Structure formats: C-alpha cells, structure tokens
mmCIF file of C-alpha atoms in Angstrom:
data_model
loop_
_atom_site.group_PDB
_atom_site.id
_atom_site.type_symbol
_atom_site.label_atom_id
_atom_site.label_comp_id
_atom_site.label_asym_id
_atom_site.label_seq_id
_atom_site.Cartn_x
_atom_site.Cartn_y
_atom_site.Cartn_z
ATOM 1 C CA MET A 1 89.059 55.548 95.020
ATOM 2 C CA GLN A 2 87.454 57.215 97.756
ATOM 3 C CA ARG A 3 90.369 59.980 97.670
ATOM 4 C CA VAL A 4 90.813 59.977 94.396
ATOM 5 C CA LEU A 5 87.089 60.713 94.155
ATOM 6 C CA TYR A 6 87.368 63.904 96.671
ATOM 7 C CA TYR A 7 90.420 65.423 94.885
ATOM 8 C CA ILE A 8 88.122 64.971 91.065
ATOM 9 C CA VAL A 9 85.395 66.986 93.232
ATOM 10 C CA VAL A 10 88.139 69.749 95.151
ATOM 11 C CA VAL A 11 89.832 70.477 91.173
ATOM 12 C CA ALA A 12 86.238 70.535 89.664
ATOM 13 C CA ILE A 13 84.942 72.997 91.960
ATOM 14 C CA LEU A 14 87.876 75.386 91.345
ATOM 15 C CA ALA A 15 87.599 74.966 87.705
ATOM 16 C CA VAL A 16 83.992 76.111 87.879
ATOM 17 C CA PHE A 17 85.004 79.297 90.434
ATOM 18 C CA VAL A 18 87.988 79.818 87.685
ATOM 19 C CA VAL A 19 85.227 79.698 84.522
ATOM 20 C CA ILE A 20 82.703 81.825 86.805
ATOM 21 C CA MET A 21 85.085 84.319 87.410
ATOM 22 C CA ASN A 22 86.303 84.688 83.789
ATOM 23 C CA ALA A 23 83.533 83.863 81.492
ATOM 24 C CA GLY A 24 82.906 87.709 80.869
ATOM 25 C CA ASP A 25 84.262 87.815 77.393
ATOM 26 C CA TYR A 26 82.659 84.913 76.481
ATOM 27 C CA MET A 27 79.194 85.947 77.879
ATOM 28 C CA LYS A 28 79.570 89.509 76.326
ATOM 29 C CA LYS A 29 79.429 87.759 72.852
ATOM 30 C CA PRO A 30 75.957 88.680 71.420
ATOM 31 C CA ARG A 31 73.349 85.532 71.530
ATOM 32 C CA THR A 32 71.006 87.870 68.939
ATOM 33 C CA GLN A 33 70.922 91.073 66.994
ATOM 34 C CA ALA A 34 69.018 92.200 69.918
ATOM 35 C CA ASP A 35 72.012 92.019 72.646
ATOM 36 C CA ASN A 36 74.232 92.921 69.918
ATOM 37 C CA PHE A 37 75.996 95.919 71.989
ATOM 38 C CA PRO A 38 79.349 96.788 69.719
ATOM 39 C CA LEU A 39 76.778 96.855 66.658
ATOM 40 C CA HIS A 40 74.405 98.861 68.062
ATOM 41 C CA LEU A 41 77.510 101.368 69.561
ATOM 42 C CA GLN A 42 78.485 101.612 65.698
ATOM 43 C CA LEU A 43 74.882 102.196 64.608
ATOM 44 C CA VAL A 44 74.504 104.925 66.517
ATOM 45 C CA THR A 45 77.861 106.438 65.243
ATOM 46 C CA ARG A 46 76.747 106.169 61.773
ATOM 47 C CA ASP A 47 73.582 107.782 62.382
ATOM 48 C CA ILE A 48 75.459 110.539 64.748
ATOM 49 C CA GLU A 49 77.700 110.875 62.020
ATOM 50 C CA LYS A 50 74.995 111.351 59.037
ATOM 51 C CA GLY A 51 73.187 113.847 61.011
ATOM 52 C CA ASP A 52 69.928 111.125 61.533
ATOM 53 C CA TRP A 53 69.127 112.351 65.188
ATOM 54 C CA GLU A 54 65.813 110.787 64.866
ATOM 55 C CA LEU A 55 67.625 107.218 63.761
ATOM 56 C CA ALA A 56 70.141 107.662 66.423
ATOM 57 C CA LYS A 57 67.627 108.482 69.219
ATOM 58 C CA GLU A 58 66.041 104.936 68.394
ATOM 59 C CA ASN A 59 69.208 103.064 68.181
ATOM 60 C CA ARG A 60 70.449 104.272 71.243
ATOM 61 C CA GLN A 61 67.275 102.846 72.906
ATOM 62 C CA ARG A 62 68.271 99.500 71.267
ATOM 63 C CA LEU A 63 72.345 100.038 72.233
ATOM 64 C CA GLU A 64 70.468 100.504 75.969
ATOM 65 C CA GLY A 65 68.490 97.635 75.528
ATOM 66 C CA ALA A 66 71.008 95.393 74.689
ATOM 67 C CA TRP A 67 73.227 96.910 77.368
ATOM 68 C CA LYS A 68 70.557 95.708 79.816
ATOM 69 C CA LYS A 69 70.574 92.142 78.187
ATOM 70 C CA ILE A 70 73.936 91.699 78.862
ATOM 71 C CA MET A 71 74.996 92.866 82.353
ATOM 72 C CA PRO A 72 72.854 90.323 83.933
ATOM 73 C CA ARG A 73 75.039 87.760 81.863
ATOM 74 C CA ILE A 74 78.701 89.574 82.504
ATOM 75 C CA GLN A 75 77.930 91.113 86.269
ATOM 76 C CA PHE A 76 79.775 87.855 88.090
ATOM 77 C CA SER A 77 83.223 88.884 85.831
ATOM 78 C CA VAL A 78 83.424 92.121 85.293
ATOM 79 C CA GLU A 79 84.389 95.024 87.535
ATOM 80 C CA LYS A 80 81.319 97.303 88.946
ATOM 81 C CA ASP A 81 82.968 100.413 87.745
ATOM 82 C CA GLU A 82 83.162 99.390 84.110
ATOM 83 C CA MET A 83 79.378 98.915 83.873
ATOM 84 C CA THR A 84 78.592 101.467 86.111
ATOM 85 C CA ALA A 85 80.449 103.990 83.140
ATOM 86 C CA ILE A 86 78.981 102.479 80.340
ATOM 87 C CA ASP A 87 75.397 103.226 82.216
ATOM 88 C CA PHE A 88 76.376 107.071 82.307
ATOM 89 C CA ASN A 89 78.120 106.937 78.820
ATOM 90 C CA LEU A 90 74.266 105.808 77.934
ATOM 91 C CA ALA A 91 72.625 108.505 80.053
ATOM 92 C CA ARG A 92 74.997 111.535 78.980
ATOM 93 C CA LEU A 93 74.523 109.830 74.988
ATOM 94 C CA ASP A 94 70.515 110.097 75.660
ATOM 95 C CA ALA A 95 71.336 113.852 76.892
ATOM 96 C CA TYR A 96 73.772 114.972 73.666
ATOM 97 C CA ILE A 97 71.582 113.257 71.075
ATOM 98 C CA GLN A 98 68.393 115.269 72.268
ATOM 99 C CA ALA A 99 71.094 118.415 72.010
ATOM 100 C CA ARG A 100 72.244 117.383 68.767
ATOM 101 C CA ASP A 101 75.147 118.107 70.096
ATOM 102 C CA ARG A 102 77.485 115.753 67.452
ATOM 103 C CA SER A 103 80.948 116.058 69.241
ATOM 104 C CA ASN A 104 79.909 115.202 72.221
ATOM 105 C CA ALA A 105 77.337 112.337 71.394
ATOM 106 C CA LEU A 106 80.758 110.680 69.502
ATOM 107 C CA ALA A 107 83.097 111.311 72.357
ATOM 108 C CA GLU A 108 80.161 109.173 74.484
ATOM 109 C CA LEU A 109 80.468 106.842 72.440
ATOM 110 C CA LYS A 110 83.961 106.381 72.032
ATOM 111 C CA GLU A 111 84.561 105.657 75.626
ATOM 112 C CA ALA A 112 81.757 103.808 75.882
ATOM 113 C CA ALA A 113 83.165 101.538 73.203
ATOM 114 C CA GLU A 114 86.440 101.960 75.177
ATOM 115 C CA HIS A 115 84.636 100.030 78.721
ATOM 116 C CA TRP A 116 83.134 97.629 76.335
ATOM 117 C CA ARG A 117 86.565 96.688 75.254
ATOM 118 C CA ASP A 118 87.816 97.163 79.395
ATOM 119 C CA LEU A 119 85.203 94.555 80.309
ATOM 120 C CA ASN A 120 86.897 91.400 81.901
ATOM 121 C CA ARG A 121 89.709 93.081 81.045
ATOM 122 C CA MET B 1 74.108 94.834 88.285
ATOM 123 C CA ASN B 2 72.582 92.868 90.917
ATOM 124 C CA GLU B 3 75.157 93.843 93.693
ATOM 125 C CA ALA B 4 73.484 91.572 96.602
ATOM 126 C CA LEU B 5 73.478 88.516 94.271
ATOM 127 C CA VAL B 6 77.167 89.029 92.696
ATOM 128 C CA THR B 7 77.970 89.569 96.267
ATOM 129 C CA LEU B 8 76.653 86.234 96.896
ATOM 130 C CA VAL B 9 78.184 84.280 94.039
ATOM 131 C CA ARG B 10 81.812 85.808 94.915
ATOM 132 C CA SER B 11 81.334 85.019 98.612
ATOM 133 C CA LEU B 12 80.400 81.324 98.251
ATOM 134 C CA ILE B 13 83.558 81.023 95.878
ATOM 135 C CA ALA B 14 85.928 83.361 98.777
ATOM 136 C CA PHE B 15 84.183 81.223 101.136
ATOM 137 C CA PHE B 16 84.982 77.753 99.541
ATOM 138 C CA THR B 17 88.099 78.386 97.840
ATOM 139 C CA LEU B 18 89.601 79.759 101.589
ATOM 140 C CA LEU B 19 88.466 76.344 102.604
ATOM 141 C CA ILE B 20 89.899 74.534 100.128
ATOM 142 C CA PHE B 21 93.978 76.671 100.866
ATOM 143 C CA ALA B 22 93.355 76.011 103.896
ATOM 144 C CA ARG B 23 92.929 72.326 104.330
ATOM 145 C CA LEU B 24 96.067 71.794 101.174
ATOM 146 C CA LEU B 25 97.936 73.898 104.282
ATOM 147 C CA GLY B 26 98.104 71.729 106.798
ATOM 148 C CA LYS B 27 96.299 71.541 110.089
ATOM 149 C CA GLN B 28 98.603 73.518 112.541
ATOM 150 C CA GLN B 29 96.967 75.404 115.532
ATOM 151 C CA ILE B 30 96.252 78.848 116.768
ATOM 152 C CA SER B 31 99.294 78.360 119.344
ATOM 153 C CA GLN B 32 101.307 76.667 116.786
ATOM 154 C CA LEU B 33 101.866 79.272 114.462
ATOM 155 C CA THR B 34 104.627 80.821 114.341
ATOM 156 C CA PHE B 35 104.508 84.664 113.826
ATOM 157 C CA PHE B 36 104.796 84.847 110.135
ATOM 158 C CA ASP B 37 102.381 82.065 109.934
ATOM 159 C CA TYR B 38 99.979 85.059 111.778
ATOM 160 C CA VAL B 39 100.747 86.701 109.794
ATOM 161 C CA LEU B 40 100.488 85.404 106.519
ATOM 162 C CA GLY B 41 96.510 84.025 108.002
ATOM 163 C CA ILE B 42 95.728 87.313 108.667
ATOM 164 C CA THR B 43 96.949 88.814 104.572
ATOM 165 C CA ILE B 44 94.974 85.559 102.777
ATOM 166 C CA GLY B 45 91.668 86.300 105.079
ATOM 167 C CA SER B 46 92.141 89.759 103.641
ATOM 168 C CA ILE B 47 92.171 89.193 100.288
ATOM 169 C CA ALA B 48 89.601 86.426 100.679
ATOM 170 C CA ALA B 49 87.419 89.172 102.062
ATOM 171 C CA SER B 50 88.443 91.903 99.337
ATOM 172 C CA LEU B 51 87.312 88.685 96.963
ATOM 173 C CA SER B 52 84.136 88.976 98.142
ATOM 174 C CA VAL B 53 83.335 92.561 98.904
ATOM 175 C CA ASP B 54 85.820 94.667 96.532
ATOM 176 C CA LEU B 55 83.023 94.859 93.340
ATOM 177 C CA SER B 56 84.830 97.926 92.552
ATOM 178 C CA SER B 57 87.612 95.215 91.178
ATOM 179 C CA ARG B 58 87.327 91.851 89.006
ATOM 180 C CA ALA B 59 86.927 88.719 91.495
ATOM 181 C CA TRP B 60 89.796 87.199 89.603
ATOM 182 C CA PRO B 61 92.658 89.142 90.165
ATOM 183 C CA HIS B 62 91.890 88.547 93.825
ATOM 184 C CA TRP B 63 91.640 85.077 93.645
ATOM 185 C CA ILE B 64 95.120 84.656 91.894
ATOM 186 C CA ALA B 65 96.165 86.829 95.125
ATOM 187 C CA LEU B 66 95.053 84.183 97.564
ATOM 188 C CA LEU B 67 96.092 81.468 95.164
ATOM 189 C CA THR B 68 99.749 82.603 95.294
ATOM 190 C CA TRP B 69 99.906 83.399 98.747
ATOM 191 C CA SER B 70 98.614 79.917 99.120
ATOM 192 C CA GLY B 71 100.874 78.533 96.985
ATOM 193 C CA THR B 72 104.221 79.876 98.208
ATOM 194 C CA VAL B 73 103.455 79.315 101.538
ATOM 195 C CA LEU B 74 102.654 75.494 100.155
ATOM 196 C CA VAL B 75 106.212 75.524 98.638
ATOM 197 C CA LEU B 76 107.867 77.198 101.562
ATOM 198 C CA GLN B 77 106.142 74.016 104.256
ATOM 199 C CA VAL B 78 107.550 71.921 101.107
ATOM 200 C CA MET B 79 110.556 72.644 101.567
ATOM 201 C CA SER B 80 110.932 73.430 105.193
ATOM 202 C CA HIS B 81 109.704 69.067 105.247
ATOM 203 C CA ARG B 82 112.655 67.917 102.773
ATOM 204 C CA SER B 83 115.061 70.390 104.322
ATOM 205 C CA VAL B 84 116.277 71.116 107.300
ATOM 206 C CA THR B 85 118.721 74.172 106.293
ATOM 207 C CA ALA B 86 115.342 75.599 104.898
ATOM 208 C CA ASN B 87 113.559 74.751 107.730
ATOM 209 C CA LYS B 88 116.247 76.710 109.676
ATOM 210 C CA TYR B 89 116.043 79.793 107.505
ATOM 211 C CA LEU B 90 112.699 79.787 106.891
ATOM 212 C CA VAL B 91 110.974 79.109 110.237
ATOM 213 C CA GLY B 92 113.763 79.228 112.609
ATOM 214 C CA GLU B 93 115.354 77.735 115.181
ATOM 215 C CA PRO B 94 114.779 77.618 119.031
ATOM 216 C CA ALA B 95 117.019 79.031 121.052
ATOM 217 C CA LEU B 96 118.538 78.228 124.765
ATOM 218 C CA ILE B 97 117.304 80.765 126.986
ATOM 219 C CA ILE B 98 118.026 79.393 130.367
ATOM 220 C CA ILE B 99 120.698 77.007 131.006
ATOM 221 C CA ASN B 100 120.955 75.031 134.549
ATOM 222 C CA GLY B 101 119.332 78.447 136.037
ATOM 223 C CA GLN B 102 121.175 80.961 134.583
ATOM 224 C CA VAL B 103 119.667 83.132 132.103
ATOM 225 C CA MET B 104 121.386 83.887 128.617
ATOM 226 C CA GLU B 105 121.343 87.509 128.229
ATOM 227 C CA GLU B 106 123.105 87.414 124.566
ATOM 228 C CA ALA B 107 120.215 84.861 123.142
ATOM 229 C CA MET B 108 117.524 86.899 124.539
ATOM 230 C CA LYS B 109 119.456 90.071 123.105
ATOM 231 C CA ARG B 110 119.322 88.575 119.977
ATOM 232 C CA LEU B 111 115.707 87.680 119.901
ATOM 233 C CA ARG B 112 115.093 91.161 121.363
ATOM 234 C CA TYR B 113 113.362 88.670 123.524
ATOM 235 C CA THR B 114 112.184 90.636 127.581
ATOM 236 C CA THR B 115 112.683 89.261 130.978
ATOM 237 C CA ALA B 116 109.132 90.583 131.483
ATOM 238 C CA ASP B 117 108.482 88.260 128.624
ATOM 239 C CA LEU B 118 110.347 85.145 130.313
ATOM 240 C CA LEU B 119 109.128 85.400 133.411
ATOM 241 C CA GLU B 120 105.988 85.416 132.442
ATOM 242 C CA GLN B 121 105.786 82.230 129.966
ATOM 243 C CA LEU B 122 107.741 80.874 133.326
ATOM 244 C CA ARG B 123 104.831 81.673 135.218
ATOM 245 C CA SER B 124 102.891 80.185 133.024
ATOM 246 C CA LYS B 125 104.498 76.935 133.357
ATOM 247 C CA ASN B 126 104.493 77.153 137.156
ATOM 248 C CA VAL B 127 107.873 78.555 137.374
ATOM 249 C CA PHE B 128 108.436 81.035 139.886
ATOM 250 C CA ASP B 129 112.018 80.092 141.059
ATOM 251 C CA LEU B 130 114.543 80.380 138.004
ATOM 252 C CA SER B 131 116.866 78.111 140.085
ATOM 253 C CA GLN B 132 114.417 75.281 139.589
ATOM 254 C CA VAL B 133 114.809 75.287 135.510
ATOM 255 C CA ALA B 134 117.701 72.850 133.950
ATOM 256 C CA PHE B 135 116.668 74.424 130.792
ATOM 257 C CA ALA B 136 114.225 76.390 129.004
ATOM 258 C CA VAL B 137 113.878 76.559 124.836
ATOM 259 C CA LEU B 138 112.354 79.599 123.500
ATOM 260 C CA GLU B 139 110.249 77.834 120.563
ATOM 261 C CA THR B 140 109.642 79.359 117.237
ATOM 262 C CA ASN B 141 106.439 79.661 117.478
ATOM 263 C CA GLY B 142 107.066 82.158 120.325
ATOM 264 C CA GLU B 143 106.159 78.910 123.412
ATOM 265 C CA LEU B 144 108.336 78.187 126.287
ATOM 266 C CA SER B 145 109.134 75.058 126.936
ATOM 267 C CA VAL B 146 110.777 74.235 130.554
ATOM 268 C CA MET B 147 112.391 71.363 131.740
ATOM 269 C CA PHE B 148 113.185 71.105 135.317
ATOM 270 C CA LYS B 149 116.295 70.062 137.143
ATOM 271 C CA PRO B 150 115.875 66.301 138.581
ATOM 272 C CA GLU B 151 115.431 67.320 142.311
ATOM 273 C CA TYR B 152 111.827 69.381 140.745
ATOM 274 C CA GLN B 153 110.593 66.873 138.627
ATOM 275 C CA PRO B 154 107.549 65.362 139.478
ATOM 276 C CA LEU B 155 107.083 62.020 140.743
ATOM 277 C CA THR B 156 106.150 59.215 138.692
ATOM 278 C CA PRO B 157 105.530 55.848 139.257
ATOM 279 C CA LYS B 158 108.754 54.411 137.365
ATOM 280 C CA ASP B 159 111.024 56.471 140.072
ATOM 281 C CA LEU B 160 109.061 54.459 142.917
ATOM 282 C CA ASN B 161 108.957 50.880 140.459
ATOM 283 C CA MET B 162 105.246 50.743 140.337
ATOM 284 C CA PRO B 163 104.036 49.024 137.327
ATOM 285 C CA GLY B 164 102.393 51.951 134.702
ATOM 286 C CA GLN B 165 98.791 51.508 133.818
ATOM 287 C CA ALA B 166 98.350 50.468 129.948
ATOM 288 C CA SER B 167 96.458 53.009 128.135
ATOM 289 C CA ALA B 168 94.711 53.267 124.803
ATOM 290 C CA LEU B 169 92.675 56.001 122.707
ATOM 291 C CA ASN B 170 88.743 55.562 123.837
ATOM 292 C CA THR B 171 86.448 54.427 120.881
ATOM 293 C CA GLN B 172 82.862 55.924 120.414
ATOM 294 C CA LEU B 173 80.663 53.516 120.289
ATOM 295 C CA ILE B 174 77.170 55.317 120.424
ATOM 296 C CA PHE B 175 76.637 59.196 119.348
ATOM 297 C CA ASN B 176 73.183 60.783 119.688
ATOM 298 C CA GLY B 177 71.344 57.699 120.263
ATOM 299 C CA HIS B 178 72.783 55.777 117.393
ATOM 300 C CA ILE B 179 75.651 52.988 117.415
ATOM 301 C CA MET B 180 78.394 53.416 115.423
ATOM 302 C CA GLU B 181 78.822 49.400 113.898
ATOM 303 C CA GLU B 182 82.282 50.206 111.953
ATOM 304 C CA ASN B 183 83.446 51.225 115.442
ATOM 305 C CA LEU B 184 81.827 48.239 117.267
ATOM 306 C CA ARG B 185 82.918 45.650 114.808
ATOM 307 C CA GLN B 186 86.915 46.937 114.904
ATOM 308 C CA LEU B 187 86.992 46.344 118.279
ATOM 309 C CA ASN B 188 85.099 42.998 117.885
ATOM 310 C CA LEU B 189 82.082 43.733 120.285
ATOM 311 C CA ASP B 190 78.509 43.661 118.974
ATOM 312 C CA HIS B 191 75.279 43.991 120.218
ATOM 313 C CA THR B 192 74.726 41.836 122.585
ATOM 314 C CA TRP B 193 77.894 42.910 124.748
ATOM 315 C CA LEU B 194 76.844 46.772 124.162
ATOM 316 C CA SER B 195 73.251 45.892 125.603
ATOM 317 C CA ARG B 196 74.392 43.819 128.530
ATOM 318 C CA GLN B 197 77.031 46.450 129.372
ATOM 319 C CA LEU B 198 74.401 49.530 128.974
ATOM 320 C CA GLY B 199 72.165 47.030 131.255
ATOM 321 C CA LEU B 200 74.660 47.191 134.007
ATOM 322 C CA GLN B 201 74.721 51.089 133.999
ATOM 323 C CA GLY B 202 70.470 50.723 134.221
ATOM 324 C CA ILE B 203 70.341 51.732 130.884
ATOM 325 C CA ASP B 204 67.556 49.772 128.544
ATOM 326 C CA ASP B 205 67.610 51.258 124.797
ATOM 327 C CA VAL B 206 70.189 53.288 122.856
ATOM 328 C CA SER B 207 68.259 55.750 122.261
ATOM 329 C CA GLN B 208 69.101 56.812 126.087
ATOM 330 C CA VAL B 209 72.869 56.913 125.411
ATOM 331 C CA TYR B 210 73.920 60.432 124.236
ATOM 332 C CA LEU B 211 77.886 59.664 123.830
ATOM 333 C CA ALA B 212 79.186 56.193 125.127
ATOM 334 C CA SER B 213 82.944 55.267 124.315
ATOM 335 C CA TYR B 214 85.269 51.976 124.988
ATOM 336 C CA ASN B 215 88.869 52.181 126.348
ATOM 337 C CA PRO B 216 90.120 48.685 125.307
ATOM 338 C CA ALA B 217 93.083 49.303 127.957
ATOM 339 C CA THR B 218 90.458 49.239 130.790
ATOM 340 C CA SER B 219 88.061 47.246 129.647
ATOM 341 C CA SER B 220 85.569 49.866 130.545
ATOM 342 C CA LEU B 221 82.643 51.975 128.963
ATOM 343 C CA TYR B 222 82.231 55.318 129.500
ATOM 344 C CA VAL B 223 78.438 56.296 128.983
ATOM 345 C CA ASP B 224 76.299 59.925 128.954
ATOM 346 C CA ARG B 225 72.827 59.633 128.901
ATOM 347 C CA PHE B 226 70.188 62.573 127.925
ATOM 348 C CA GLN B 227 69.084 62.589 131.035
ATOM 349 C CA ASP B 228 71.573 64.207 133.210
ATOM 350 C CA GLN B 229 71.012 63.486 136.921
ATOM 351 C CA ILE B 230 73.001 65.985 138.619
#
C-alpha cells in the first residue's frame, strides 16, 4: 500500500510539472474583456486602418493593459524572448501611432499577433 | 516577466524531476560507472541545468529531453539486465590483462589501455611485482581486479583449520537520544535489557547516547555518547 502511495505521489508530482510547463495556451485565453489581447489587437488594427489615431492610442493602452495582465499567468510556460518581443512591438507601436505612421504601425501589430500565436509553441 | 520567480519554479521542476529520474535509474556508485554512464550523467545534468536557467526557451522541450535521455538509459538498463547478449554489446565485457604473470599486450592494445595505467592500478592494489599475479581483469567500469597466485594470497583462518567467527549486520537501537523501537522489537529485545546494557557502560539515560548499535552474532552493544571522552 505504501509502495502504491509512493508511486501515486511521484506520478502526481510529474503530472503537476507537465501541467505547469504546458499551461500557456490555457492561461493566455481571456478571462475578461480587459485581458483579451487578440480582441484589442483587432481593435487597434481597425482604428489605424480607419485613420482614427486618437482611438488607436486609447486601444493601444488597453492592449498593453491586457498584455500586463496575461504576462504573470503565462511566464512559467513560454519563452522569455517571445514575451520580450511583444513588449518591444507594443513600445514601437506607441511611437508609430504618435507619429501617425500607418504602415509601420500595422507591421508592428502583425508581428505582435505572430508572437502571440507563437507563445507556448 | 519576473525572471527570479520563473527561475525558482523552473529550478524546482528540474531538481525534483532529476531526483525522481535518478532514483529510477538505480543506485550505482560513481566508482561503478562505466565511461558511458559517466558521460550520460553529465549530459542529463546539463539538460537539467538548461531547464533551470535557460529562459530563452520553454521549459517543456528541456523536460522532454530529460525524459528521453533518462528513459533511454532505463530501457538499456532493462535490456542489459534481461539479455546477456545485450549486456555484452551495451556494457562490454571484462578483459583479461594478466594471465599467470604474463601481460596480454593484444588485449591492452585493443582496449587502448596503457602499461602506465596497468602499473598504476596494480600499485593501488598493493601489487609491486607482476610475477605475484595469477589473473588481472580489467572490468567494464575501468577497475582492475587482481587475483594473486596461491603462494601470495593472504592467510585465512581456514588455511589454519581455525573456526571462523560468525558475523551479522549491526542494528541501530538508539539514534540521537531516541530508542528505535521497531529495531528493538525485531531483535526480540526490550527496554529493560537496553537499560541494563547501558547501565553496564555507566549510562543512566538514553538521552546521553548519540548512537547505539547491536551485533546479534557477537551479542555486543556499541555505544557512542554525545559527550566524547578522548
């Protein structure tokens, strides 16, 4: 009985490790509107395509807020480099929106979306 | 990303995974490891280190690498255990290096085992004269086993037709001032007997004893007190 319990504990520990290391896909799913990263990506893209730079600025801030909420949840199961890349995308996007540079802003959004997809891959 | 926190969690994962896998892989001592086992150990340790601190990649691929390496070693161990042929190819075979005082140069050449290595290992076995050696076998872990010629073998009680003394494993009865009840029960001994034995050695309380072990073959009790009298 003690031996069986020993094996159960060992398997349970390994199972917990596997879950922690692979929870990224589940953890990046939005819980509320405020942490919906893909939605805010779409909103900023739409704003820029329409040329509404003021709304794009507001939605970019919401996008950054969503990213800051998600980061602590996914940090144990994703690459640090992918997270850093999204940080840089958001910083550059801010500058392009301020400069009203449509093509570069859209390029940053596209790249951020790609990094988002690659998280936990 | 909180790098310190992530490193802490990943290190705990690496540490306990390595502990579990190492326990699965058995109890070989460093001195019993073959060269391949040694390299395997380094590789597995290196993968665990990457899992712990290489934050530029996900923990999961490192963990899978750790699982693959440990799993492969486990499979090979099982194969070696079950099949003599597999053991021969996976672990190798011991080689006779000296027969009746004669060095087997061909075997040494095949194993790339130098004369300096041989003489060094012989000296570590207290062999300074090759003519005393009946057989020397180079084991798969690199250790040299030496069998002396009959005239150079140490004298034993049997040679003198003397009866040998029975031997048995010592059993701990007291550790760190506490009686190990289960061991006492297994030896069919009790507290009264133990108190009497301790009393004979001038000890009136168990708390004064750091370690006490009993040898059933000689019926003797070894006692080490906290207070050393050197």
